[in-house]
């Protein structure tokens, strides 16, 4: 499967990791120095004006999770091939469930398409990939996961920023820390938003005055639509098309920064996967080859 990608937004399909947060810094430390990290965060929280509930009651309860560090070192996106990553996530059962939920939430999805320009089928696809349509939201403490990674030297600055945004979310939306469960990396809710994305792109989709990405599907899908629109999704365009390449194709033309008009790709022998011709028009597209020239 090779793809012509027409959107200017390039994602890992994960809504949780698309933007880097502004960072606040934290001392790099292993589990033995976790107490020093907590003390440092308490000082930062006071400087940022967070309430005593956060400074005195919540931060001292944060715990180091060894499992988080283990998972951080073996992420499937970086240790699996494209095919190994895709196959278990693209089952017939998941596709059928997606079609069912698309029909169920069609009024909401149509409204989101009108407001944000994102076709509902893509929102359903993201939802299915991230949490199996809410079937598994994660069972790890969001705050402990973020604290553990913030106190680990590998990406301390980034996760310190995410930790403080999560603490601010607790205060702003009156969230219950004990109910904040998610991935080992701190992604939350039906569409797995990191705290930065939650704070910046989260939307109240059900009109109850809160942004609750765990319990409210309208909030989660509306937030996802807003997220993609703000990242630059171009209304009216598909994300891309699967294509086939000629045997003598010049692979130096591949890459997301090498956009060319569709007629140029057609002249280079690129065809739709079913052998048909590419659509006519002046639309620019980039050729993506996810697993190299010998891969799928």
mmCIF file of C-alpha atoms in Angstrom:
data_model
loop_
_atom_site.group_PDB
_atom_site.id
_atom_site.type_symbol
_atom_site.label_atom_id
_atom_site.label_comp_id
_atom_site.label_asym_id
_atom_site.label_seq_id
_atom_site.Cartn_x
_atom_site.Cartn_y
_atom_site.Cartn_z
ATOM 1 C CA UNK A 1 0.000 0.000 0.000
ATOM 2 C CA UNK A 2 1.497 3.250 -1.121
ATOM 3 C CA UNK A 3 -0.417 6.437 -0.549
ATOM 4 C CA UNK A 4 -0.832 9.844 -2.111
ATOM 5 C CA UNK A 5 -1.457 12.173 0.804
ATOM 6 C CA UNK A 6 -3.178 15.438 -0.031
ATOM 7 C CA UNK A 7 -3.721 16.914 3.423
ATOM 8 C CA UNK A 8 -1.130 19.250 4.897
ATOM 9 C CA UNK A 9 -1.676 17.661 8.315
ATOM 10 C CA UNK A 10 0.576 14.655 8.872
ATOM 11 C CA UNK A 11 -0.300 12.533 11.892
ATOM 12 C CA UNK A 12 0.647 9.209 13.420
ATOM 13 C CA UNK A 13 -3.142 8.958 13.755
ATOM 14 C CA UNK A 14 -2.500 9.562 17.425
ATOM 15 C CA UNK A 15 -4.198 12.729 18.682
ATOM 16 C CA UNK A 16 -2.187 12.549 21.825
ATOM 17 C CA UNK A 17 1.283 13.304 20.525
ATOM 18 C CA UNK A 18 1.044 15.842 17.706
ATOM 19 C CA UNK A 19 2.334 18.981 19.432
ATOM 20 C CA UNK A 20 5.198 19.647 21.840
ATOM 21 C CA UNK A 21 4.283 21.495 24.979
ATOM 22 C CA UNK A 22 5.988 24.595 26.318
ATOM 23 C CA UNK A 23 8.194 23.202 29.035
ATOM 24 C CA UNK A 24 8.895 24.277 32.574
ATOM 25 C CA UNK A 25 11.837 22.042 33.385
ATOM 26 C CA UNK A 26 12.414 19.480 36.127
ATOM 27 C CA UNK A 27 15.465 17.782 37.547
ATOM 28 C CA UNK A 28 16.252 14.506 35.806
ATOM 29 C CA UNK A 29 15.994 11.688 38.281
ATOM 30 C CA UNK A 30 15.550 7.938 38.647
ATOM 31 C CA UNK A 31 13.033 6.388 41.024
ATOM 32 C CA UNK A 32 15.380 6.893 43.995
ATOM 33 C CA UNK A 33 15.240 10.647 43.428
ATOM 34 C CA UNK A 34 11.486 10.864 42.938
ATOM 35 C CA UNK A 35 10.991 12.651 46.246
ATOM 36 C CA UNK A 36 13.320 15.414 45.057
ATOM 37 C CA UNK A 37 11.177 15.776 41.938
ATOM 38 C CA UNK A 38 8.031 16.097 44.041
ATOM 39 C CA UNK A 39 9.605 18.846 46.145
ATOM 40 C CA UNK A 40 10.657 20.683 42.996
ATOM 41 C CA UNK A 41 7.133 20.411 41.525
ATOM 42 C CA UNK A 42 5.597 21.726 44.746
ATOM 43 C CA UNK A 43 7.800 24.810 44.461
ATOM 44 C CA UNK A 44 6.860 25.284 40.810
ATOM 45 C CA UNK A 45 3.171 24.831 41.575
ATOM 46 C CA UNK A 46 3.314 27.569 44.213
ATOM 47 C CA UNK A 47 5.057 29.889 41.752
ATOM 48 C CA UNK A 48 2.342 29.204 39.183
ATOM 49 C CA UNK A 49 -0.371 30.052 41.660
ATOM 50 C CA UNK A 50 -1.949 26.614 41.886
ATOM 51 C CA UNK A 51 -4.221 25.991 44.836
ATOM 52 C CA UNK A 52 -3.244 24.296 48.113
ATOM 53 C CA UNK A 53 -5.316 21.322 46.925
ATOM 54 C CA UNK A 54 -2.726 20.768 44.199
ATOM 55 C CA UNK A 55 0.408 21.802 46.090
ATOM 56 C CA UNK A 56 -0.261 20.258 49.481
ATOM 57 C CA UNK A 57 -2.727 17.450 48.823
ATOM 58 C CA UNK A 58 -2.117 16.135 45.308
ATOM 59 C CA UNK A 59 1.571 16.487 44.381
ATOM 60 C CA UNK A 60 2.820 14.703 47.547
ATOM 61 C CA UNK A 61 0.715 11.665 46.580
ATOM 62 C CA UNK A 62 2.291 11.223 43.131
ATOM 63 C CA UNK A 63 4.073 7.896 42.733
ATOM 64 C CA UNK A 64 6.849 6.540 40.532
ATOM 65 C CA UNK A 65 5.675 3.754 38.190
ATOM 66 C CA UNK A 66 8.460 1.447 36.996
ATOM 67 C CA UNK A 67 6.179 -0.065 34.347
ATOM 68 C CA UNK A 68 5.850 3.327 32.664
ATOM 69 C CA UNK A 69 9.591 3.496 32.069
ATOM 70 C CA UNK A 70 9.607 -0.042 30.693
ATOM 71 C CA UNK A 71 6.799 0.760 28.252
ATOM 72 C CA UNK A 72 8.450 4.003 27.210
ATOM 73 C CA UNK A 73 11.482 2.058 26.053
ATOM 74 C CA UNK A 74 9.518 -0.305 23.794
ATOM 75 C CA UNK A 75 6.770 1.637 22.050
ATOM 76 C CA UNK A 76 5.159 -0.476 19.276
ATOM 77 C CA UNK A 77 5.248 2.398 16.789
ATOM 78 C CA UNK A 78 9.040 2.269 16.915
ATOM 79 C CA UNK A 79 9.612 -1.472 17.363
ATOM 80 C CA UNK A 80 7.073 -2.923 14.896
ATOM 81 C CA UNK A 81 6.949 -2.885 11.136
ATOM 82 C CA UNK A 82 4.072 -1.075 9.440
ATOM 83 C CA UNK A 83 2.321 -4.371 8.782
ATOM 84 C CA UNK A 84 2.803 -5.657 12.323
ATOM 85 C CA UNK A 85 1.367 -2.430 13.706
ATOM 86 C CA UNK A 86 -1.557 -2.282 11.287
ATOM 87 C CA UNK A 87 -2.862 -5.856 11.095
ATOM 88 C CA UNK A 88 -4.140 -6.332 14.674
ATOM 89 C CA UNK A 89 -5.666 -2.864 14.680
ATOM 90 C CA UNK A 90 -7.560 -3.179 11.408
ATOM 91 C CA UNK A 91 -9.771 -6.184 12.090
ATOM 92 C CA UNK A 92 -13.147 -6.897 10.513
ATOM 93 C CA UNK A 93 -14.708 -6.646 13.957
ATOM 94 C CA UNK A 94 -13.333 -3.144 14.438
ATOM 95 C CA UNK A 95 -14.439 -2.094 10.958
ATOM 96 C CA UNK A 96 -17.969 -3.419 11.554
ATOM 97 C CA UNK A 97 -18.163 -1.670 14.915
ATOM 98 C CA UNK A 98 -17.011 1.551 13.292
ATOM 99 C CA UNK A 99 -19.785 1.373 10.711
ATOM 100 C CA UNK A 100 -22.327 0.756 13.461
ATOM 101 C CA UNK A 101 -21.150 3.731 15.507
ATOM 102 C CA UNK A 102 -20.950 5.938 12.431
ATOM 103 C CA UNK A 103 -24.656 5.316 11.880
ATOM 104 C CA UNK A 104 -25.459 5.808 15.561
ATOM 105 C CA UNK A 105 -23.641 9.147 15.817
ATOM 106 C CA UNK A 106 -24.394 10.351 12.297
ATOM 107 C CA UNK A 107 -26.302 13.513 13.395
ATOM 108 C CA UNK A 108 -23.397 14.615 15.616
ATOM 109 C CA UNK A 109 -20.793 13.711 12.999
ATOM 110 C CA UNK A 110 -22.649 15.604 10.255
ATOM 111 C CA UNK A 111 -22.820 18.660 12.509
ATOM 112 C CA UNK A 112 -19.082 18.418 13.215
ATOM 113 C CA UNK A 113 -18.388 18.163 9.483
ATOM 114 C CA UNK A 114 -20.416 21.327 8.882
ATOM 115 C CA UNK A 115 -18.709 23.217 11.696
ATOM 116 C CA UNK A 116 -15.132 21.981 11.458
ATOM 117 C CA UNK A 117 -14.876 20.502 7.967
ATOM 118 C CA UNK A 118 -13.718 17.064 9.172
ATOM 119 C CA UNK A 119 -15.572 14.108 7.592
ATOM 120 C CA UNK A 120 -17.168 11.962 10.267
ATOM 121 C CA UNK A 121 -15.601 8.756 8.999
ATOM 122 C CA UNK A 122 -12.151 10.024 9.976
ATOM 123 C CA UNK A 123 -13.294 10.912 13.489
ATOM 124 C CA UNK A 124 -14.733 7.411 13.870
ATOM 125 C CA UNK A 125 -11.474 5.925 12.564
ATOM 126 C CA UNK A 126 -9.360 7.877 15.068
ATOM 127 C CA UNK A 127 -11.696 6.860 17.873
ATOM 128 C CA UNK A 128 -11.463 3.209 16.843
ATOM 129 C CA UNK A 129 -7.684 3.204 16.593
ATOM 130 C CA UNK A 130 -7.023 5.070 19.813
ATOM 131 C CA UNK A 131 -9.341 3.268 22.257
ATOM 132 C CA UNK A 132 -11.356 0.729 20.254
ATOM 133 C CA UNK A 133 -14.325 3.108 20.432
ATOM 134 C CA UNK A 134 -13.958 3.588 24.161
ATOM 135 C CA UNK A 135 -13.599 -0.117 24.849
ATOM 136 C CA UNK A 136 -10.227 0.483 26.456
ATOM 137 C CA UNK A 137 -9.403 3.939 27.792
ATOM 138 C CA UNK A 138 -6.309 2.787 29.682
ATOM 139 C CA UNK A 139 -5.975 1.775 33.322
ATOM 140 C CA UNK A 140 -2.894 3.652 34.457
ATOM 141 C CA UNK A 141 -2.962 6.752 36.624
ATOM 142 C CA UNK A 142 -2.517 9.717 34.315
ATOM 143 C CA UNK A 143 -0.818 11.851 36.941
ATOM 144 C CA UNK A 144 1.535 9.083 38.097
ATOM 145 C CA UNK A 145 2.482 8.274 34.503
ATOM 146 C CA UNK A 146 3.263 11.894 33.706
ATOM 147 C CA UNK A 147 5.161 12.349 36.963
ATOM 148 C CA UNK A 148 7.265 9.258 36.296
ATOM 149 C CA UNK A 149 8.216 10.434 32.811
ATOM 150 C CA UNK A 150 8.801 13.990 34.042
ATOM 151 C CA UNK A 151 11.313 12.612 36.550
ATOM 152 C CA UNK A 152 13.063 10.508 33.911
ATOM 153 C CA UNK A 153 15.962 12.207 32.159
ATOM 154 C CA UNK A 154 15.050 11.055 28.632
ATOM 155 C CA UNK A 155 12.178 13.518 28.055
ATOM 156 C CA UNK A 156 11.922 15.328 31.357
ATOM 157 C CA UNK A 157 11.170 18.798 30.021
ATOM 158 C CA UNK A 158 8.331 17.712 27.751
ATOM 159 C CA UNK A 159 6.590 15.597 30.380
ATOM 160 C CA UNK A 160 7.076 18.195 33.106
ATOM 161 C CA UNK A 161 5.080 20.554 30.910
ATOM 162 C CA UNK A 162 2.401 17.900 30.411
ATOM 163 C CA UNK A 163 2.284 17.149 34.146
ATOM 164 C CA UNK A 164 1.614 20.766 35.017
ATOM 165 C CA UNK A 165 -1.056 21.051 32.371
ATOM 166 C CA UNK A 166 -2.725 17.972 33.837
ATOM 167 C CA UNK A 167 -2.620 19.538 37.294
ATOM 168 C CA UNK A 168 -4.161 22.700 35.873
ATOM 169 C CA UNK A 169 -6.907 20.606 34.230
ATOM 170 C CA UNK A 170 -7.736 19.081 37.618
ATOM 171 C CA UNK A 171 -8.235 22.559 38.991
ATOM 172 C CA UNK A 172 -9.976 24.114 35.988
ATOM 173 C CA UNK A 173 -12.461 21.317 35.271
ATOM 174 C CA UNK A 174 -12.734 19.929 38.812
ATOM 175 C CA UNK A 175 -11.528 16.523 37.672
ATOM 176 C CA UNK A 176 -11.122 13.669 40.126
ATOM 177 C CA UNK A 177 -7.445 12.585 40.023
ATOM 178 C CA UNK A 178 -8.370 9.042 41.012
ATOM 179 C CA UNK A 179 -10.608 8.773 37.934
ATOM 180 C CA UNK A 180 -7.984 10.131 35.542
ATOM 181 C CA UNK A 181 -6.892 6.874 33.934
ATOM 182 C CA UNK A 182 -5.254 6.485 30.559
ATOM 183 C CA UNK A 183 -2.207 5.300 28.669
ATOM 184 C CA UNK A 184 1.218 4.843 30.175
ATOM 185 C CA UNK A 185 2.272 8.122 28.527
ATOM 186 C CA UNK A 186 -0.555 10.183 30.012
ATOM 187 C CA UNK A 187 -2.974 10.233 27.053
ATOM 188 C CA UNK A 188 -6.578 10.558 28.172
ATOM 189 C CA UNK A 189 -10.130 9.866 27.157
ATOM 190 C CA UNK A 190 -11.855 8.363 24.126
ATOM 191 C CA UNK A 191 -9.494 10.034 21.651
ATOM 192 C CA UNK A 192 -6.384 9.936 23.874
ATOM 193 C CA UNK A 193 -5.492 13.594 24.275
ATOM 194 C CA UNK A 194 -2.348 14.612 26.074
ATOM 195 C CA UNK A 195 -2.973 17.361 28.660
ATOM 196 C CA UNK A 196 -1.678 20.099 26.332
ATOM 197 C CA UNK A 197 -4.149 19.078 23.645
ATOM 198 C CA UNK A 198 -6.923 18.663 26.213
ATOM 199 C CA UNK A 199 -6.358 22.222 27.446
ATOM 200 C CA UNK A 200 -5.947 23.814 24.020
ATOM 201 C CA UNK A 201 -8.363 21.893 21.802
ATOM 202 C CA UNK A 202 -10.864 20.354 24.222
ATOM 203 C CA UNK A 203 -14.485 21.332 23.496
ATOM 204 C CA UNK A 204 -17.783 21.009 25.322
ATOM 205 C CA UNK A 205 -19.723 18.947 22.793
ATOM 206 C CA UNK A 206 -22.748 18.080 24.910
ATOM 207 C CA UNK A 207 -23.396 21.547 26.323
ATOM 208 C CA UNK A 208 -23.088 20.672 30.007
ATOM 209 C CA UNK A 209 -20.466 23.331 30.687
ATOM 210 C CA UNK A 210 -17.604 20.849 31.195
ATOM 211 C CA UNK A 211 -15.024 19.202 28.962
ATOM 212 C CA UNK A 212 -15.007 15.544 29.972
ATOM 213 C CA UNK A 213 -13.117 13.343 27.509
ATOM 214 C CA UNK A 214 -13.627 10.105 29.486
ATOM 215 C CA UNK A 215 -17.384 10.135 30.012
ATOM 216 C CA UNK A 216 -18.709 12.268 27.144
ATOM 217 C CA UNK A 217 -18.458 10.917 23.603
ATOM 218 C CA UNK A 218 -19.781 14.224 22.148
ATOM 219 C CA UNK A 219 -17.024 16.084 24.014
ATOM 220 C CA UNK A 220 -14.371 13.651 22.729
ATOM 221 C CA UNK A 221 -15.468 13.709 19.081
ATOM 222 C CA UNK A 222 -16.000 17.478 19.049
ATOM 223 C CA UNK A 223 -12.557 17.983 20.570
ATOM 224 C CA UNK A 224 -11.039 15.702 17.927
ATOM 225 C CA UNK A 225 -12.713 17.676 15.142
ATOM 226 C CA UNK A 226 -11.458 20.959 16.589
ATOM 227 C CA UNK A 227 -7.962 19.491 16.998
ATOM 228 C CA UNK A 228 -7.717 18.449 13.350
ATOM 229 C CA UNK A 229 -9.148 21.709 12.065
ATOM 230 C CA UNK A 230 -6.656 23.735 14.103
ATOM 231 C CA UNK A 231 -3.774 21.600 12.813
ATOM 232 C CA UNK A 232 -4.654 22.631 9.261
ATOM 233 C CA UNK A 233 -7.092 20.095 7.832
ATOM 234 C CA UNK A 234 -8.284 21.332 4.444
ATOM 235 C CA UNK A 235 -12.058 21.114 4.107
ATOM 236 C CA UNK A 236 -13.317 19.100 1.169
ATOM 237 C CA UNK A 237 -10.190 16.987 0.690
ATOM 238 C CA UNK A 238 -9.707 13.306 1.426
ATOM 239 C CA UNK A 239 -6.703 12.440 3.546
ATOM 240 C CA UNK A 240 -5.203 10.463 0.629
ATOM 241 C CA UNK A 241 -5.560 7.529 -1.716
ATOM 242 C CA UNK A 242 -3.929 4.126 -1.910
ATOM 243 C CA UNK A 243 -1.874 3.802 -5.091
ATOM 244 C CA UNK A 244 0.324 1.394 -7.034
ATOM 245 C CA UNK A 245 3.737 2.237 -8.489
ATOM 246 C CA UNK A 246 5.554 1.098 -11.632
ATOM 247 C CA UNK A 247 8.523 -1.228 -11.246
ATOM 248 C CA UNK A 248 10.967 1.472 -12.356
ATOM 249 C CA UNK A 249 9.568 4.168 -10.066
ATOM 250 C CA UNK A 250 12.100 6.752 -8.846
ATOM 251 C CA UNK A 251 11.742 6.486 -5.076
ATOM 252 C CA UNK A 252 13.631 9.708 -4.491
ATOM 253 C CA UNK A 253 10.312 11.370 -5.393
ATOM 254 C CA UNK A 254 8.694 9.949 -2.244
ATOM 255 C CA UNK A 255 8.378 11.957 0.950
ATOM 256 C CA UNK A 256 5.830 14.278 2.448
ATOM 257 C CA UNK A 257 7.843 17.405 1.602
ATOM 258 C CA UNK A 258 7.903 16.548 -2.102
ATOM 259 C CA UNK A 259 4.399 17.553 -3.182
ATOM 260 C CA UNK A 260 3.574 17.474 -6.886
ATOM 261 C CA UNK A 261 0.400 17.962 -8.935
ATOM 262 C CA UNK A 262 -1.629 14.805 -9.546
ATOM 263 C CA UNK A 263 -0.923 14.984 -13.286
ATOM 264 C CA UNK A 264 2.822 14.770 -12.521
ATOM 265 C CA UNK A 265 2.279 11.617 -10.495
ATOM 266 C CA UNK A 266 0.138 10.180 -13.278
ATOM 267 C CA UNK A 267 2.924 10.896 -15.777
ATOM 268 C CA UNK A 268 5.345 9.067 -13.456
ATOM 269 C CA UNK A 269 3.198 5.940 -13.719
ATOM 270 C CA UNK A 270 1.349 6.204 -10.419
ATOM 271 C CA UNK A 271 -2.094 4.585 -10.533
ATOM 272 C CA UNK A 272 -4.884 3.916 -8.089
ATOM 273 C CA UNK A 273 -4.576 0.615 -6.241
ATOM 274 C CA UNK A 274 -7.247 -0.926 -8.486
ATOM 275 C CA UNK A 275 -5.310 0.088 -11.595
ATOM 276 C CA UNK A 276 -7.474 3.091 -12.406
ATOM 277 C CA UNK A 277 -6.173 6.524 -13.292
ATOM 278 C CA UNK A 278 -5.622 9.237 -10.719
ATOM 279 C CA UNK A 279 -8.310 11.920 -10.520
ATOM 280 C CA UNK A 280 -7.778 14.877 -12.794
ATOM 281 C CA UNK A 281 -7.097 18.301 -11.343
ATOM 282 C CA UNK A 282 -4.413 20.635 -10.052
ATOM 283 C CA UNK A 283 -4.365 19.166 -6.560
ATOM 284 C CA UNK A 284 -0.890 18.656 -5.081
ATOM 285 C CA UNK A 285 -0.034 15.418 -3.298
ATOM 286 C CA UNK A 286 2.925 13.747 -1.615
ATOM 287 C CA UNK A 287 3.786 10.074 -2.017
ATOM 288 C CA UNK A 288 4.129 8.161 1.256
ATOM 289 C CA UNK A 289 5.823 4.746 1.376
ATOM 290 C CA UNK A 290 5.345 3.640 5.004
ATOM 291 C CA UNK A 291 7.722 0.661 5.019
ATOM 292 C CA UNK A 292 10.229 1.338 2.257
ATOM 293 C CA UNK A 293 10.164 0.314 -1.391
ATOM 294 C CA UNK A 294 9.973 -3.386 -0.548
ATOM 295 C CA UNK A 295 7.327 -2.969 2.095
ATOM 296 C CA UNK A 296 3.547 -2.852 1.767
#
